[in-house]
mmCIF file of C-alpha atoms in Angstrom:
data_model
loop_
_atom_site.group_PDB
_atom_site.id
_atom_site.type_symbol
_atom_site.label_atom_id
_atom_site.label_comp_id
_atom_site.label_asym_id
_atom_site.label_seq_id
_atom_site.Cartn_x
_atom_site.Cartn_y
_atom_site.Cartn_z
ATOM 1 C CA MET A 1 -161.935 -14.573 53.159
ATOM 2 C CA LYS A 2 -164.335 -15.375 55.766
ATOM 3 C CA THR A 3 -164.875 -13.484 59.012
ATOM 4 C CA LEU A 4 -166.685 -14.871 62.115
ATOM 5 C CA GLN A 5 -166.962 -13.052 65.296
ATOM 6 C CA VAL A 6 -166.607 -14.050 68.861
ATOM 7 C CA ALA A 7 -169.169 -12.310 70.740
ATOM 8 C CA LEU A 8 -167.968 -11.409 74.189
ATOM 9 C CA GLY A 9 -169.145 -7.845 74.966
ATOM 10 C CA LYS A 10 -166.285 -5.174 74.994
ATOM 11 C CA ARG A 11 -163.972 -8.299 74.565
ATOM 12 C CA SER A 12 -165.403 -9.214 70.985
ATOM 13 C CA TYR A 13 -163.187 -9.966 68.214
ATOM 14 C CA PRO A 14 -163.072 -11.152 64.594
ATOM 15 C CA ILE A 15 -161.463 -14.569 63.378
ATOM 16 C CA TYR A 16 -160.386 -14.187 59.689
ATOM 17 C CA ILE A 17 -159.916 -17.470 57.796
ATOM 18 C CA GLY A 18 -158.670 -17.286 54.167
ATOM 19 C CA GLN A 19 -155.610 -18.412 52.007
ATOM 20 C CA GLY A 20 -152.718 -16.151 51.911
ATOM 21 C CA ILE A 21 -153.750 -13.645 54.467
ATOM 22 C CA LEU A 22 -150.796 -13.593 57.041
ATOM 23 C CA GLU A 23 -149.186 -10.744 55.187
ATOM 24 C CA ASN A 24 -152.275 -8.606 54.917
ATOM 25 C CA SER A 25 -150.818 -5.488 56.906
ATOM 26 C CA GLU A 26 -154.533 -4.092 56.909
ATOM 27 C CA LEU A 27 -156.019 -7.118 59.158
ATOM 28 C CA TYR A 28 -153.116 -6.219 61.748
ATOM 29 C CA ALA A 29 -153.393 -2.320 61.715
ATOM 30 C CA ALA A 30 -157.039 -2.383 62.817
ATOM 31 C CA HIS A 31 -155.987 -4.287 66.011
ATOM 32 C CA ILE A 32 -152.888 -2.929 66.837
ATOM 33 C CA ARG A 33 -152.983 0.022 69.214
ATOM 34 C CA GLY A 34 -149.356 1.457 69.244
ATOM 35 C CA LYS A 35 -146.211 1.141 67.368
ATOM 36 C CA GLU A 36 -144.320 -1.582 69.109
ATOM 37 C CA VAL A 37 -144.706 -5.191 67.884
ATOM 38 C CA LEU A 38 -143.038 -8.360 69.175
ATOM 39 C CA ILE A 39 -143.638 -11.514 67.187
ATOM 40 C CA VAL A 40 -143.129 -14.591 69.225
ATOM 41 C CA THR A 41 -142.613 -17.861 67.155
ATOM 42 C CA ASN A 42 -140.465 -21.032 67.340
ATOM 43 C CA GLU A 43 -137.547 -22.642 65.546
ATOM 44 C CA THR A 44 -139.968 -24.563 63.233
ATOM 45 C CA ILE A 45 -142.173 -21.505 61.828
ATOM 46 C CA ALA A 46 -139.409 -18.745 62.041
ATOM 47 C CA PRO A 47 -137.784 -20.112 58.738
ATOM 48 C CA LEU A 48 -140.903 -20.375 56.794
ATOM 49 C CA TYR A 49 -143.026 -17.259 57.809
ATOM 50 C CA LEU A 50 -141.138 -14.703 60.246
ATOM 51 C CA GLN A 51 -139.646 -12.815 57.650
ATOM 52 C CA ALA A 52 -142.865 -12.386 55.753
ATOM 53 C CA LEU A 53 -144.713 -11.274 58.538
ATOM 54 C CA GLU A 54 -141.927 -8.704 59.424
ATOM 55 C CA ASN A 55 -141.948 -7.327 56.239
ATOM 56 C CA ALA A 56 -145.624 -6.618 56.128
ATOM 57 C CA LEU A 57 -145.507 -4.775 59.465
ATOM 58 C CA SER A 58 -142.114 -3.050 59.545
ATOM 59 C CA ASP A 59 -143.173 -0.159 57.383
ATOM 60 C CA GLN A 60 -145.753 1.154 60.098
ATOM 61 C CA TYR A 61 -144.269 -0.418 63.254
ATOM 62 C CA ARG A 62 -141.078 -1.396 65.124
ATOM 63 C CA VAL A 63 -141.191 -5.003 64.796
ATOM 64 C CA GLU A 64 -138.846 -7.202 66.931
ATOM 65 C CA SER A 65 -139.195 -11.101 67.580
ATOM 66 C CA VAL A 66 -138.355 -13.686 69.771
ATOM 67 C CA ILE A 67 -137.797 -17.365 68.718
ATOM 68 C CA LEU A 68 -138.531 -20.233 71.262
ATOM 69 C CA PRO A 69 -137.887 -24.066 70.968
ATOM 70 C CA ASP A 70 -140.643 -26.188 69.096
ATOM 71 C CA GLY A 71 -142.826 -28.695 71.176
ATOM 72 C CA GLU A 72 -144.993 -29.203 73.629
ATOM 73 C CA GLN A 73 -142.154 -30.231 76.271
ATOM 74 C CA TYR A 74 -140.980 -26.556 76.107
ATOM 75 C CA LYS A 75 -144.516 -25.299 77.096
ATOM 76 C CA THR A 76 -143.020 -24.206 80.668
ATOM 77 C CA LEU A 77 -142.814 -21.163 82.709
ATOM 78 C CA SER A 78 -138.952 -21.020 82.270
ATOM 79 C CA VAL A 79 -139.247 -20.878 78.285
ATOM 80 C CA MET A 80 -142.218 -18.214 78.561
ATOM 81 C CA ASN A 81 -139.873 -16.055 80.762
ATOM 82 C CA ARG A 82 -137.938 -15.609 77.500
ATOM 83 C CA ILE A 83 -140.816 -13.591 76.170
ATOM 84 C CA PHE A 84 -140.441 -11.286 79.383
ATOM 85 C CA ASP A 85 -136.769 -11.099 78.749
ATOM 86 C CA ARG A 86 -137.261 -9.874 75.099
ATOM 87 C CA LEU A 87 -139.832 -7.405 76.277
ATOM 88 C CA LEU A 88 -137.751 -6.081 78.941
ATOM 89 C CA GLU A 89 -134.415 -5.961 77.076
ATOM 90 C CA LEU A 90 -136.483 -3.837 74.169
ATOM 91 C CA LYS A 91 -137.972 -1.534 76.573
ATOM 92 C CA PHE A 92 -141.229 -2.235 75.329
ATOM 93 C CA SER A 93 -144.151 -0.307 77.125
ATOM 94 C CA ARG A 94 -147.789 -1.169 77.699
ATOM 95 C CA GLN A 95 -148.789 -0.122 74.164
ATOM 96 C CA VAL A 96 -146.723 -3.212 72.777
ATOM 97 C CA THR A 97 -148.808 -5.782 70.762
ATOM 98 C CA LEU A 98 -147.520 -9.374 70.932
ATOM 99 C CA ILE A 99 -148.168 -11.802 67.925
ATOM 100 C CA ALA A 100 -148.497 -15.400 68.298
ATOM 101 C CA LEU A 101 -147.136 -16.930 65.118
ATOM 102 C CA GLY A 102 -147.099 -20.727 65.296
ATOM 103 C CA GLY A 103 -149.374 -23.442 66.763
ATOM 104 C CA GLY A 104 -150.898 -24.046 70.152
ATOM 105 C CA VAL A 105 -147.782 -24.158 72.032
ATOM 106 C CA ILE A 106 -146.894 -20.557 71.001
ATOM 107 C CA GLY A 107 -150.282 -19.185 70.920
ATOM 108 C CA ASP A 108 -150.852 -20.345 74.890
ATOM 109 C CA MET A 109 -147.532 -19.031 75.883
ATOM 110 C CA THR A 110 -147.951 -15.831 74.287
ATOM 111 C CA GLY A 111 -151.330 -15.094 75.381
ATOM 112 C CA PHE A 112 -150.213 -15.961 78.743
ATOM 113 C CA ALA A 113 -147.348 -13.570 78.632
ATOM 114 C CA ALA A 114 -149.442 -10.986 77.301
ATOM 115 C CA ALA A 115 -151.868 -11.407 80.114
ATOM 116 C CA CYS A 116 -148.991 -11.040 82.781
ATOM 117 C CA TYR A 117 -146.726 -8.423 81.012
ATOM 118 C CA GLN A 118 -147.251 -4.989 82.681
ATOM 119 C CA ARG A 119 -150.662 -6.593 84.015
ATOM 120 C CA GLY A 120 -151.836 -6.953 80.591
ATOM 121 C CA VAL A 121 -150.965 -6.036 76.851
ATOM 122 C CA PRO A 122 -152.786 -6.946 73.515
ATOM 123 C CA PHE A 123 -151.876 -9.565 71.572
ATOM 124 C CA ILE A 124 -153.055 -11.407 68.090
ATOM 125 C CA GLN A 125 -153.213 -15.129 67.172
ATOM 126 C CA VAL A 126 -151.714 -16.102 64.006
ATOM 127 C CA PRO A 127 -152.155 -19.984 64.067
ATOM 128 C CA THR A 128 -150.207 -21.926 61.557
ATOM 129 C CA THR A 129 -151.449 -25.642 62.396
ATOM 130 C CA LEU A 130 -154.883 -27.017 61.923
ATOM 131 C CA LEU A 131 -155.477 -27.740 65.826
ATOM 132 C CA SER A 132 -154.580 -24.188 66.707
ATOM 133 C CA GLN A 133 -156.768 -22.565 63.884
ATOM 134 C CA VAL A 134 -159.647 -24.589 64.908
ATOM 135 C CA ASP A 135 -159.346 -24.684 68.731
ATOM 136 C CA SER A 136 -156.549 -23.167 70.760
ATOM 137 C CA SER A 137 -156.525 -19.806 68.887
ATOM 138 C CA VAL A 138 -159.945 -19.218 69.853
ATOM 139 C CA GLY A 139 -161.747 -18.758 73.060
ATOM 140 C CA GLY A 140 -158.795 -16.772 75.331
ATOM 141 C CA LYS A 141 -157.428 -20.097 77.183
ATOM 142 C CA THR A 142 -153.640 -19.323 77.561
ATOM 143 C CA ALA A 143 -151.480 -21.556 79.740
ATOM 144 C CA VAL A 144 -148.258 -23.301 80.439
ATOM 145 C CA ASN A 145 -147.624 -27.097 81.695
ATOM 146 C CA HIS A 146 -146.779 -28.249 84.887
ATOM 147 C CA GLU A 147 -145.010 -31.645 85.060
ATOM 148 C CA LEU A 148 -148.023 -32.577 87.367
ATOM 149 C CA GLY A 149 -150.680 -31.436 84.956
ATOM 150 C CA LYS A 150 -151.335 -29.886 81.815
ATOM 151 C CA ASN A 151 -152.491 -26.462 81.222
ATOM 152 C CA MET A 152 -152.766 -25.862 85.038
ATOM 153 C CA ILE A 153 -151.134 -22.785 85.233
ATOM 154 C CA GLY A 154 -152.641 -19.802 82.948
ATOM 155 C CA ALA A 155 -155.316 -17.279 82.620
ATOM 156 C CA PHE A 156 -158.353 -16.533 80.347
ATOM 157 C CA TYR A 157 -157.238 -13.497 78.189
ATOM 158 C CA GLN A 158 -158.844 -12.874 74.771
ATOM 159 C CA PRO A 159 -156.768 -11.808 71.558
ATOM 160 C CA GLN A 160 -157.648 -8.883 69.776
ATOM 161 C CA CYS A 161 -158.453 -11.066 66.793
ATOM 162 C CA VAL A 162 -157.419 -14.559 65.079
ATOM 163 C CA ILE A 163 -155.596 -14.379 61.645
ATOM 164 C CA ALA A 164 -155.954 -18.016 60.235
ATOM 165 C CA ASP A 165 -154.334 -18.459 56.789
ATOM 166 C CA THR A 166 -155.200 -21.985 55.493
ATOM 167 C CA ALA A 167 -151.896 -21.552 53.059
ATOM 168 C CA THR A 168 -149.839 -22.261 56.038
ATOM 169 C CA LEU A 169 -151.355 -25.856 56.461
ATOM 170 C CA ALA A 170 -149.532 -26.648 53.426
ATOM 171 C CA THR A 171 -146.112 -27.014 55.223
ATOM 172 C CA LEU A 172 -147.768 -29.214 57.884
ATOM 173 C CA GLU A 173 -146.641 -33.005 58.642
ATOM 174 C CA ALA A 174 -149.252 -35.387 58.136
ATOM 175 C CA ARG A 175 -149.258 -36.391 61.782
ATOM 176 C CA GLN A 176 -149.812 -32.707 62.855
ATOM 177 C CA LEU A 177 -152.573 -32.620 60.163
ATOM 178 C CA SER A 178 -154.480 -35.652 61.800
ATOM 179 C CA SER A 179 -153.703 -34.055 65.189
ATOM 180 C CA GLY A 180 -155.529 -30.943 64.184
ATOM 181 C CA ILE A 181 -158.301 -33.199 62.607
ATOM 182 C CA ALA A 182 -159.073 -34.830 65.719
ATOM 183 C CA GLU A 183 -160.346 -31.281 67.211
ATOM 184 C CA VAL A 184 -162.500 -30.952 64.435
ATOM 185 C CA ILE A 185 -163.990 -34.356 64.679
ATOM 186 C CA LYS A 186 -164.660 -33.244 68.537
ATOM 187 C CA TYR A 187 -167.018 -30.444 67.341
ATOM 188 C CA GLY A 188 -169.156 -32.730 65.416
ATOM 189 C CA LEU A 189 -169.226 -34.835 68.373
ATOM 190 C CA ILE A 190 -170.172 -32.268 70.969
ATOM 191 C CA ASN A 191 -173.089 -30.422 69.373
ATOM 192 C CA ASP A 192 -173.100 -30.660 65.765
ATOM 193 C CA ALA A 193 -174.403 -34.100 64.588
ATOM 194 C CA GLU A 194 -174.767 -32.561 60.877
ATOM 195 C CA PHE A 195 -170.817 -31.414 60.803
ATOM 196 C CA PHE A 196 -170.085 -34.951 61.714
ATOM 197 C CA ASP A 197 -172.017 -36.414 58.929
ATOM 198 C CA TRP A 198 -170.131 -33.851 56.606
ATOM 199 C CA LEU A 199 -166.911 -34.799 57.960
ATOM 200 C CA GLU A 200 -167.311 -38.526 57.302
ATOM 201 C CA GLN A 201 -168.116 -37.770 53.600
ATOM 202 C CA HIS A 202 -164.943 -35.116 53.470
ATOM 203 C CA LEU A 203 -162.461 -36.415 55.508
ATOM 204 C CA PRO A 204 -160.527 -37.489 52.255
ATOM 205 C CA ALA A 205 -160.590 -33.995 51.060
ATOM 206 C CA LEU A 206 -159.433 -32.577 54.393
ATOM 207 C CA LYS A 207 -156.655 -35.026 54.336
ATOM 208 C CA ALA A 208 -155.647 -33.814 50.863
ATOM 209 C CA LEU A 209 -155.488 -30.123 52.151
ATOM 210 C CA ASP A 210 -158.454 -29.241 49.515
ATOM 211 C CA PRO A 211 -158.718 -25.679 50.157
ATOM 212 C CA GLU A 212 -162.623 -25.369 49.802
ATOM 213 C CA ALA A 213 -162.978 -28.463 52.583
ATOM 214 C CA LEU A 214 -160.327 -26.994 54.744
ATOM 215 C CA ALA A 215 -162.073 -23.250 54.629
ATOM 216 C CA SER A 216 -165.425 -25.003 55.512
ATOM 217 C CA ALA A 217 -164.098 -27.254 58.378
ATOM 218 C CA ILE A 218 -162.061 -24.670 60.012
ATOM 219 C CA ALA A 219 -165.168 -21.845 59.825
ATOM 220 C CA ARG A 220 -167.621 -24.410 61.056
ATOM 221 C CA SER A 221 -165.229 -25.380 63.932
ATOM 222 C CA CYS A 222 -164.813 -21.804 64.820
ATOM 223 C CA GLN A 223 -168.235 -21.014 64.659
ATOM 224 C CA ASP A 224 -169.116 -24.211 66.899
ATOM 225 C CA LYS A 225 -166.654 -22.731 69.498
ATOM 226 C CA ALA A 226 -167.287 -19.127 69.368
ATOM 227 C CA ALA A 227 -171.141 -20.018 70.272
ATOM 228 C CA ILE A 228 -169.973 -21.916 73.538
ATOM 229 C CA VAL A 229 -167.426 -19.385 74.399
ATOM 230 C CA ALA A 230 -170.010 -16.518 74.229
ATOM 231 C CA ASP A 231 -172.229 -18.391 76.184
ATOM 232 C CA ASP A 232 -169.529 -19.336 78.908
ATOM 233 C CA GLU A 233 -166.056 -17.606 78.678
ATOM 234 C CA HIS A 234 -164.572 -18.737 81.918
ATOM 235 C CA GLU A 235 -165.876 -22.365 81.519
ATOM 236 C CA ARG A 236 -168.149 -22.352 84.537
ATOM 237 C CA GLY A 237 -170.776 -24.419 82.660
ATOM 238 C CA VAL A 238 -171.389 -25.299 78.956
ATOM 239 C CA ARG A 239 -167.939 -24.350 78.193
ATOM 240 C CA ALA A 240 -166.590 -27.262 79.494
ATOM 241 C CA LEU A 241 -168.208 -29.499 76.708
ATOM 242 C CA LEU A 242 -165.325 -28.360 74.664
ATOM 243 C CA ASN A 243 -163.175 -30.871 76.842
ATOM 244 C CA LEU A 244 -164.572 -33.998 75.402
ATOM 245 C CA GLY A 245 -161.889 -36.505 75.647
ATOM 246 C CA HIS A 246 -159.458 -33.998 77.094
ATOM 247 C CA THR A 247 -159.391 -35.651 80.792
ATOM 248 C CA PHE A 248 -158.378 -38.898 79.424
ATOM 249 C CA GLY A 249 -156.233 -37.174 76.513
ATOM 250 C CA HIS A 250 -154.280 -34.822 79.096
ATOM 251 C CA ALA A 251 -153.463 -37.726 81.326
ATOM 252 C CA ILE A 252 -151.795 -39.670 78.248
ATOM 253 C CA GLU A 253 -150.007 -36.525 77.292
ATOM 254 C CA THR A 254 -148.676 -35.965 80.856
ATOM 255 C CA GLY A 255 -148.076 -39.774 81.552
ATOM 256 C CA THR A 256 -146.025 -40.134 78.144
ATOM 257 C CA GLY A 257 -144.011 -37.056 78.755
ATOM 258 C CA TYR A 258 -144.843 -33.901 77.026
ATOM 259 C CA GLY A 259 -144.469 -33.802 73.143
ATOM 260 C CA ASN A 260 -144.225 -37.764 73.095
ATOM 261 C CA TRP A 261 -147.840 -37.953 71.960
ATOM 262 C CA LEU A 262 -149.408 -34.960 70.083
ATOM 263 C CA HIS A 263 -152.434 -33.290 71.687
ATOM 264 C CA GLY A 264 -154.836 -34.349 68.895
ATOM 265 C CA GLU A 265 -153.368 -37.763 68.839
ATOM 266 C CA ALA A 266 -154.473 -38.193 72.880
ATOM 267 C CA ILE A 267 -157.716 -36.273 72.543
ATOM 268 C CA ALA A 268 -158.543 -39.114 69.695
ATOM 269 C CA VAL A 269 -158.028 -41.863 72.241
ATOM 270 C CA GLY A 270 -159.598 -39.637 74.972
ATOM 271 C CA MET A 271 -162.898 -39.443 73.034
ATOM 272 C CA LEU A 272 -163.231 -43.076 71.919
ATOM 273 C CA MET A 273 -162.541 -43.748 75.809
ATOM 274 C CA ALA A 274 -165.572 -41.322 76.624
ATOM 275 C CA ALA A 275 -167.937 -42.953 74.122
ATOM 276 C CA ASP A 276 -166.756 -46.374 75.377
ATOM 277 C CA LEU A 277 -167.646 -45.120 78.997
ATOM 278 C CA SER A 278 -170.915 -43.777 77.580
ATOM 279 C CA GLN A 279 -171.744 -47.069 76.166
ATOM 280 C CA ARG A 280 -171.002 -48.732 79.209
ATOM 281 C CA LEU A 281 -173.581 -46.486 80.879
ATOM 282 C CA GLY A 282 -176.255 -47.252 78.400
ATOM 283 C CA TRP A 283 -176.297 -44.140 76.514
ATOM 284 C CA LEU A 284 -174.536 -45.190 73.341
ATOM 285 C CA PRO A 285 -175.180 -48.159 70.774
ATOM 286 C CA THR A 286 -172.338 -50.060 69.729
ATOM 287 C CA GLU A 287 -172.849 -49.220 66.222
ATOM 288 C CA THR A 288 -172.168 -45.423 67.411
ATOM 289 C CA VAL A 289 -168.894 -46.192 69.308
ATOM 290 C CA GLU A 290 -167.706 -48.061 66.094
ATOM 291 C CA ARG A 291 -168.444 -45.148 64.045
ATOM 292 C CA ILE A 292 -166.601 -42.894 65.990
ATOM 293 C CA ARG A 293 -163.775 -45.366 66.117
ATOM 294 C CA ALA A 294 -163.961 -45.552 62.352
ATOM 295 C CA ILE A 295 -163.564 -41.934 61.660
ATOM 296 C CA LEU A 296 -160.750 -41.498 63.924
ATOM 297 C CA GLN A 297 -159.008 -44.309 62.264
ATOM 298 C CA ALA A 298 -159.576 -42.908 59.073
ATOM 299 C CA ALA A 299 -157.883 -39.617 59.904
ATOM 300 C CA ASP A 300 -155.087 -41.684 60.835
ATOM 301 C CA LEU A 301 -155.336 -41.285 64.770
ATOM 302 C CA PRO A 302 -154.395 -43.867 67.410
ATOM 303 C CA VAL A 303 -157.468 -45.518 69.008
ATOM 304 C CA GLU A 304 -155.523 -47.264 71.831
ATOM 305 C CA ALA A 305 -153.872 -45.995 74.861
ATOM 306 C CA PRO A 306 -150.032 -45.991 75.427
ATOM 307 C CA SER A 307 -149.171 -49.590 76.499
ATOM 308 C CA GLU A 308 -146.659 -48.181 79.188
ATOM 309 C CA MET A 309 -149.560 -46.501 80.995
ATOM 310 C CA THR A 310 -151.544 -48.324 83.923
ATOM 311 C CA GLU A 311 -154.742 -47.977 85.016
ATOM 312 C CA GLN A 312 -153.566 -46.406 88.483
ATOM 313 C CA GLN A 313 -151.511 -43.829 86.478
ATOM 314 C CA PHE A 314 -154.457 -42.880 84.422
ATOM 315 C CA MET A 315 -156.683 -42.435 87.757
ATOM 316 C CA ASP A 316 -153.808 -40.379 89.485
ATOM 317 C CA LEU A 317 -153.189 -38.087 86.344
ATOM 318 C CA MET A 318 -156.967 -37.575 85.827
ATOM 319 C CA ALA A 319 -157.597 -36.426 89.354
ATOM 320 C CA VAL A 320 -155.127 -33.315 88.494
ATOM 321 C CA ASP A 321 -157.833 -31.900 86.151
ATOM 322 C CA LYS A 322 -159.613 -28.476 86.109
ATOM 323 C CA LYS A 323 -163.264 -30.304 85.957
ATOM 324 C CA VAL A 324 -162.405 -32.124 89.329
ATOM 325 C CA GLN A 325 -164.711 -30.713 91.974
ATOM 326 C CA GLU A 326 -164.501 -31.877 95.720
ATOM 327 C CA GLY A 327 -162.640 -34.838 94.646
ATOM 328 C CA VAL A 328 -165.082 -36.277 91.818
ATOM 329 C CA ILE A 329 -163.537 -36.440 88.406
ATOM 330 C CA ARG A 330 -166.559 -34.976 86.176
ATOM 331 C CA LEU A 331 -166.330 -36.236 82.616
ATOM 332 C CA ILE A 332 -167.602 -35.037 79.131
ATOM 333 C CA LEU A 333 -169.573 -38.270 77.814
ATOM 334 C CA LEU A 334 -171.937 -38.567 75.023
ATOM 335 C CA ARG A 335 -175.642 -39.197 74.760
ATOM 336 C CA GLY A 336 -175.219 -39.489 70.983
ATOM 337 C CA ILE A 337 -173.291 -37.855 68.359
ATOM 338 C CA GLY A 338 -173.795 -34.504 68.940
ATOM 339 C CA GLN A 339 -174.982 -34.751 72.373
ATOM 340 C CA ALA A 340 -172.339 -33.937 74.958
ATOM 341 C CA VAL A 341 -172.983 -33.840 78.602
ATOM 342 C CA ILE A 342 -170.923 -33.166 81.658
ATOM 343 C CA SER A 343 -171.261 -35.829 84.161
ATOM 344 C CA ASP A 344 -170.117 -37.634 87.131
ATOM 345 C CA ASP A 345 -173.019 -40.212 87.061
ATOM 346 C CA TYR A 346 -170.785 -43.320 86.555
ATOM 347 C CA GLU A 347 -169.714 -46.161 88.542
ATOM 348 C CA ALA A 348 -165.988 -46.451 89.627
ATOM 349 C CA ALA A 349 -166.121 -50.030 88.181
ATOM 350 C CA GLN A 350 -167.446 -48.521 84.852
ATOM 351 C CA LEU A 351 -164.789 -46.246 84.574
ATOM 352 C CA SER A 352 -161.912 -48.926 85.384
ATOM 353 C CA ALA A 353 -163.741 -51.332 82.730
ATOM 354 C CA THR A 354 -163.149 -48.518 80.270
ATOM 355 C CA LEU A 355 -159.306 -47.781 81.333
ATOM 356 C CA GLN A 356 -158.574 -51.583 81.223
ATOM 357 C CA ALA A 357 -160.419 -51.909 77.691
ATOM 358 C CA PHE A 358 -157.829 -49.282 76.228
ATOM 359 C CA ILE A 359 -154.592 -50.440 78.096
ATOM 360 C CA ARG A 360 -153.037 -53.197 76.198
#
């Protein structure tokens, strides 16, 4: 097992990464304050791992659960309210600890519910997808979607710990695995060119779920993210770099209807669009853009925008983004592999040309 630390002063916490650690009761015991535990999971994950986690904890705690529907389209305030319903039905106190058992949707909703219930209770992240293990479970971003914008309602709220069991990835569908690999590639593009080189060489091993390759990729991704979060917990500066491809990608997710495109699929296209715009600005050579395209395609990720979306739809949806300041869309662009920058230094015509290039 590997252990990393997210250094946030009093809110610091460990990330445990290993195979078969989901049922390690000692890991949880160090981070559960009271005797009440509510496990939040979904209809896909519950049959696979809920009983095992309940068994691991039931000797020491009163363990209850709530099972939510599975999918990005259910990441809403109304579905999250089921968590509050269950907590109140059980008369759980401020000493309750919530455990998010699932992917990014479950982690985001559980964390936001924990931030709100009785004005804040502890929670633990137990991510079961590659995307959630390398990205959404780390850093304390919690939120739900609105029909007009993704992740626009939420809070910064850090977990007590993250327990990433790589064995759970064996039950992932291939499309979900590729979605997670998109976020792994993102870290190489943002600030870790050496990691990007490693990914080009080890991508076949990741796709084959090689345990050593997975553990290395997850640990490196978490390490890269933890360092950025430690510098800028509330995204007032450098943390925005973690959104490479997300302004374009969130527009795709919202525009096509939540759940039709997986998050990583949309981000893959978004990162390539950011690279294309960077090339138009003279910041990236053509061969670098093609290198990015090649690794995304090798990971079985899309490299074209949805055919049904229009340029105007992109612009309208991108205007509803947390990085917009005074009506100006700030984008995360690239000056090289491992050299992401926050910029609004582009012409409207250049952005338009990028959008048109990706809309077939």
